[in-house]
């Protein structure tokens, strides 16, 4: 593999506004009291065998990335069905199924979050807040649909999907951006005289 090409691609990405915004989440030190509070709860909630099972050690892969596909898939499919008349029941069913799949996805996410370094836990907290907001929007969407307010339900659903997309973007950043990578890039650029 050509590491020069990979380094060049990372250098290009480091200069992108979205990448810089995502990297900035790690520096939100005002979140530290919340991180400390949540960390206590996340590490005290499960015994080691349970925690290891929720991490996916029995599978050889973290469970959270696989489990989040269920709500994302259900809600994305519901958003498409909302574009077609006569698909209200199917769309509502997918939203309900997505909501039912949130607790196991969230639980495994919190187990993974507890293993992150503290600065990455800040971004993880923002990721969780986005996903909680998306779940609340989908809950409101389902309630509106059950009351016959289909237009409101669709708007709330599409809003929930947009927020879930932001949460997913942050989750991808957590999974694929190495801790400290942004700082190392900035230090290397500073040493070479390159503006960051």
mmCIF file of C-alpha atoms in Angstrom:
data_model
loop_
_atom_site.group_PDB
_atom_site.id
_atom_site.type_symbol
_atom_site.label_atom_id
_atom_site.label_comp_id
_atom_site.label_asym_id
_atom_site.label_seq_id
_atom_site.Cartn_x
_atom_site.Cartn_y
_atom_site.Cartn_z
ATOM 1 C CA UNK A 1 0.000 0.000 0.000
ATOM 2 C CA UNK A 2 1.285 3.444 -0.897
ATOM 3 C CA UNK A 3 1.427 5.289 2.428
ATOM 4 C CA UNK A 4 2.378 8.534 0.662
ATOM 5 C CA UNK A 5 -0.951 8.567 -1.166
ATOM 6 C CA UNK A 6 -2.806 7.826 2.068
ATOM 7 C CA UNK A 7 -0.952 10.576 3.905
ATOM 8 C CA UNK A 8 -1.733 13.019 1.090
ATOM 9 C CA UNK A 9 -5.429 12.113 1.221
ATOM 10 C CA UNK A 10 -5.444 12.646 4.998
ATOM 11 C CA UNK A 11 -3.697 15.998 4.546
ATOM 12 C CA UNK A 12 -6.425 17.079 2.127
ATOM 13 C CA UNK A 13 -9.156 15.892 4.507
ATOM 14 C CA UNK A 14 -7.530 17.658 7.472
ATOM 15 C CA UNK A 15 -8.087 20.971 5.693
ATOM 16 C CA UNK A 16 -11.807 20.368 5.151
ATOM 17 C CA UNK A 17 -14.290 22.343 7.295
ATOM 18 C CA UNK A 18 -16.292 19.253 8.291
ATOM 19 C CA UNK A 19 -13.141 17.430 9.443
ATOM 20 C CA UNK A 20 -12.028 20.478 11.426
ATOM 21 C CA UNK A 21 -15.467 20.773 13.035
ATOM 22 C CA UNK A 22 -15.433 17.086 13.978
ATOM 23 C CA UNK A 23 -11.908 17.353 15.383
ATOM 24 C CA UNK A 24 -13.020 20.379 17.428
ATOM 25 C CA UNK A 25 -15.530 18.198 19.307
ATOM 26 C CA UNK A 26 -12.611 16.528 21.105
ATOM 27 C CA UNK A 27 -11.645 19.933 22.525
ATOM 28 C CA UNK A 28 -15.004 20.799 24.115
ATOM 29 C CA UNK A 29 -13.612 20.825 27.647
ATOM 30 C CA UNK A 30 -16.836 22.331 29.051
ATOM 31 C CA UNK A 31 -18.320 18.841 28.550
ATOM 32 C CA UNK A 32 -15.876 17.296 31.037
ATOM 33 C CA UNK A 33 -18.230 17.428 34.064
ATOM 34 C CA UNK A 34 -20.870 15.606 32.003
ATOM 35 C CA UNK A 35 -18.290 13.127 30.715
ATOM 36 C CA UNK A 36 -17.237 12.356 34.298
ATOM 37 C CA UNK A 37 -20.834 11.876 35.406
ATOM 38 C CA UNK A 38 -21.762 9.655 32.460
ATOM 39 C CA UNK A 39 -18.509 7.671 32.723
ATOM 40 C CA UNK A 40 -19.408 6.712 36.297
ATOM 41 C CA UNK A 41 -22.760 5.392 35.144
ATOM 42 C CA UNK A 42 -21.396 3.666 32.048
ATOM 43 C CA UNK A 43 -18.668 1.825 33.925
ATOM 44 C CA UNK A 44 -20.884 0.865 36.874
ATOM 45 C CA UNK A 45 -23.770 -0.563 34.872
ATOM 46 C CA UNK A 46 -22.370 -3.936 33.899
ATOM 47 C CA UNK A 47 -20.237 -6.673 35.379
ATOM 48 C CA UNK A 48 -17.159 -7.636 33.389
ATOM 49 C CA UNK A 49 -18.691 -10.730 31.705
ATOM 50 C CA UNK A 50 -21.743 -8.708 30.667
ATOM 51 C CA UNK A 51 -19.603 -5.772 29.545
ATOM 52 C CA UNK A 52 -17.384 -8.113 27.506
ATOM 53 C CA UNK A 53 -20.444 -9.666 25.867
ATOM 54 C CA UNK A 54 -21.848 -6.218 25.034
ATOM 55 C CA UNK A 55 -18.477 -5.217 23.590
ATOM 56 C CA UNK A 56 -18.774 -8.155 21.217
ATOM 57 C CA UNK A 57 -15.698 -10.018 22.429
ATOM 58 C CA UNK A 58 -17.494 -13.324 21.764
ATOM 59 C CA UNK A 59 -17.902 -12.211 18.140
ATOM 60 C CA UNK A 60 -14.460 -10.712 17.680
ATOM 61 C CA UNK A 61 -16.008 -7.385 16.627
ATOM 62 C CA UNK A 62 -17.729 -4.511 18.379
ATOM 63 C CA UNK A 63 -21.530 -4.882 18.381
ATOM 64 C CA UNK A 64 -22.470 -1.195 18.250
ATOM 65 C CA UNK A 65 -21.584 -0.610 14.570
ATOM 66 C CA UNK A 66 -23.719 -3.594 13.563
ATOM 67 C CA UNK A 67 -26.676 -2.781 15.810
ATOM 68 C CA UNK A 68 -26.966 0.855 14.698
ATOM 69 C CA UNK A 69 -27.733 -0.379 11.189
ATOM 70 C CA UNK A 70 -31.207 -1.425 12.351
ATOM 71 C CA UNK A 71 -32.570 2.010 13.352
ATOM 72 C CA UNK A 72 -30.706 3.713 10.505
ATOM 73 C CA UNK A 73 -32.055 1.219 7.982
ATOM 74 C CA UNK A 74 -35.608 1.348 9.332
ATOM 75 C CA UNK A 75 -35.700 5.129 9.456
ATOM 76 C CA UNK A 76 -34.099 5.579 6.033
ATOM 77 C CA UNK A 77 -36.606 3.148 4.547
ATOM 78 C CA UNK A 78 -39.483 4.951 6.294
ATOM 79 C CA UNK A 79 -38.282 8.259 4.825
ATOM 80 C CA UNK A 80 -38.444 6.763 1.326
ATOM 81 C CA UNK A 81 -41.862 5.190 1.929
ATOM 82 C CA UNK A 82 -43.138 8.562 3.140
ATOM 83 C CA UNK A 83 -42.712 9.802 -0.423
ATOM 84 C CA UNK A 84 -45.346 7.352 -1.693
ATOM 85 C CA UNK A 85 -49.078 7.468 -1.012
ATOM 86 C CA UNK A 86 -50.550 4.380 0.567
ATOM 87 C CA UNK A 87 -47.419 3.457 2.532
ATOM 88 C CA UNK A 88 -48.350 5.112 5.833
ATOM 89 C CA UNK A 89 -48.738 1.878 7.764
ATOM 90 C CA UNK A 90 -45.460 0.409 6.498
ATOM 91 C CA UNK A 91 -43.605 3.634 7.215
ATOM 92 C CA UNK A 92 -45.033 3.838 10.740
ATOM 93 C CA UNK A 93 -44.112 0.202 11.359
ATOM 94 C CA UNK A 94 -40.525 0.825 10.296
ATOM 95 C CA UNK A 95 -40.291 3.837 12.576
ATOM 96 C CA UNK A 96 -41.602 1.761 15.493
ATOM 97 C CA UNK A 97 -39.137 -1.045 14.732
ATOM 98 C CA UNK A 98 -36.316 1.497 14.547
ATOM 99 C CA UNK A 99 -37.297 2.888 17.944
ATOM 100 C CA UNK A 100 -37.404 -0.607 19.452
ATOM 101 C CA UNK A 101 -33.868 -1.229 18.182
ATOM 102 C CA UNK A 102 -32.429 1.929 19.765
ATOM 103 C CA UNK A 103 -31.895 0.611 23.343
ATOM 104 C CA UNK A 104 -29.544 -2.270 22.404
ATOM 105 C CA UNK A 105 -27.667 -0.038 19.964
ATOM 106 C CA UNK A 106 -27.342 2.688 22.605
ATOM 107 C CA UNK A 107 -26.295 0.271 25.352
ATOM 108 C CA UNK A 108 -23.497 -1.200 23.253
ATOM 109 C CA UNK A 109 -22.505 2.331 22.254
ATOM 110 C CA UNK A 110 -22.152 3.372 25.893
ATOM 111 C CA UNK A 111 -20.020 0.303 26.594
ATOM 112 C CA UNK A 112 -17.737 1.278 23.685
ATOM 113 C CA UNK A 113 -17.774 4.925 24.800
ATOM 114 C CA UNK A 114 -16.465 3.982 28.260
ATOM 115 C CA UNK A 115 -13.334 2.548 26.577
ATOM 116 C CA UNK A 116 -12.493 5.795 24.746
ATOM 117 C CA UNK A 117 -9.834 8.230 25.968
ATOM 118 C CA UNK A 118 -11.380 11.236 27.795
ATOM 119 C CA UNK A 119 -10.976 13.699 24.915
ATOM 120 C CA UNK A 120 -12.743 11.281 22.554
ATOM 121 C CA UNK A 121 -15.519 10.820 25.116
ATOM 122 C CA UNK A 122 -16.423 14.472 24.565
ATOM 123 C CA UNK A 123 -17.171 13.802 20.900
ATOM 124 C CA UNK A 124 -18.922 10.595 21.943
ATOM 125 C CA UNK A 125 -21.212 12.572 24.220
ATOM 126 C CA UNK A 126 -22.163 14.861 21.314
ATOM 127 C CA UNK A 127 -22.737 11.738 19.174
ATOM 128 C CA UNK A 128 -25.056 10.369 21.843
ATOM 129 C CA UNK A 129 -26.921 13.678 22.194
ATOM 130 C CA UNK A 130 -27.544 13.753 18.437
ATOM 131 C CA UNK A 131 -28.848 10.193 18.483
ATOM 132 C CA UNK A 132 -31.045 10.875 21.505
ATOM 133 C CA UNK A 133 -32.477 13.901 19.688
ATOM 134 C CA UNK A 134 -33.113 11.797 16.577
ATOM 135 C CA UNK A 135 -34.889 9.177 18.688
ATOM 136 C CA UNK A 136 -37.038 11.868 20.318
ATOM 137 C CA UNK A 137 -37.974 13.250 16.892
ATOM 138 C CA UNK A 138 -38.915 9.766 15.693
ATOM 139 C CA UNK A 139 -40.968 9.171 18.837
ATOM 140 C CA UNK A 140 -42.820 12.433 18.165
ATOM 141 C CA UNK A 141 -43.204 11.395 14.519
ATOM 142 C CA UNK A 142 -44.760 8.075 15.469
ATOM 143 C CA UNK A 143 -47.106 9.758 17.971
ATOM 144 C CA UNK A 144 -48.208 12.252 15.314
ATOM 145 C CA UNK A 145 -48.850 9.444 12.836
ATOM 146 C CA UNK A 146 -50.876 7.474 15.371
ATOM 147 C CA UNK A 147 -53.041 10.575 15.868
ATOM 148 C CA UNK A 148 -53.598 10.884 12.120
ATOM 149 C CA UNK A 149 -51.279 13.868 11.674
ATOM 150 C CA UNK A 150 -49.389 12.360 8.769
ATOM 151 C CA UNK A 151 -47.844 15.554 7.395
ATOM 152 C CA UNK A 152 -46.432 16.470 10.804
ATOM 153 C CA UNK A 153 -45.245 12.881 11.260
ATOM 154 C CA UNK A 154 -43.378 12.968 7.951
ATOM 155 C CA UNK A 155 -41.680 16.285 8.738
ATOM 156 C CA UNK A 156 -40.657 15.043 12.185
ATOM 157 C CA UNK A 157 -39.385 11.803 10.647
ATOM 158 C CA UNK A 158 -37.305 13.550 8.011
ATOM 159 C CA UNK A 159 -35.942 15.880 10.702
ATOM 160 C CA UNK A 160 -35.054 12.852 12.810
ATOM 161 C CA UNK A 161 -33.241 11.283 9.874
ATOM 162 C CA UNK A 162 -31.212 14.470 9.335
ATOM 163 C CA UNK A 163 -30.186 14.563 13.003
ATOM 164 C CA UNK A 164 -29.415 10.822 12.951
ATOM 165 C CA UNK A 165 -27.195 11.525 9.944
ATOM 166 C CA UNK A 166 -25.215 14.060 11.964
ATOM 167 C CA UNK A 167 -24.967 11.545 14.810
ATOM 168 C CA UNK A 168 -23.751 8.932 12.341
ATOM 169 C CA UNK A 169 -21.162 11.328 10.938
ATOM 170 C CA UNK A 170 -19.797 11.909 14.434
ATOM 171 C CA UNK A 171 -19.893 8.155 15.118
ATOM 172 C CA UNK A 172 -17.916 7.478 11.954
ATOM 173 C CA UNK A 173 -15.415 10.102 13.028
ATOM 174 C CA UNK A 174 -15.070 8.378 16.402
ATOM 175 C CA UNK A 175 -14.537 5.008 14.740
ATOM 176 C CA UNK A 176 -12.119 6.082 12.030
ATOM 177 C CA UNK A 177 -10.172 9.049 13.350
ATOM 178 C CA UNK A 178 -7.397 7.942 15.667
ATOM 179 C CA UNK A 179 -7.171 9.720 19.038
ATOM 180 C CA UNK A 180 -4.654 12.535 18.829
ATOM 181 C CA UNK A 181 -4.368 12.222 15.047
ATOM 182 C CA UNK A 182 -5.573 15.793 14.524
ATOM 183 C CA UNK A 183 -3.061 17.098 17.080
ATOM 184 C CA UNK A 184 -0.203 15.144 15.485
ATOM 185 C CA UNK A 185 -1.098 16.511 12.040
ATOM 186 C CA UNK A 186 -1.216 20.055 13.393
ATOM 187 C CA UNK A 187 2.167 19.621 15.117
ATOM 188 C CA UNK A 188 3.741 18.177 11.967
ATOM 189 C CA UNK A 189 2.359 21.044 9.883
ATOM 190 C CA UNK A 190 3.592 23.600 12.417
ATOM 191 C CA UNK A 191 7.061 22.055 12.316
ATOM 192 C CA UNK A 192 7.159 22.174 8.514
ATOM 193 C CA UNK A 193 5.864 25.738 8.316
ATOM 194 C CA UNK A 194 2.553 24.663 6.778
ATOM 195 C CA UNK A 195 -0.482 26.608 7.957
ATOM 196 C CA UNK A 196 -3.231 24.577 9.553
#
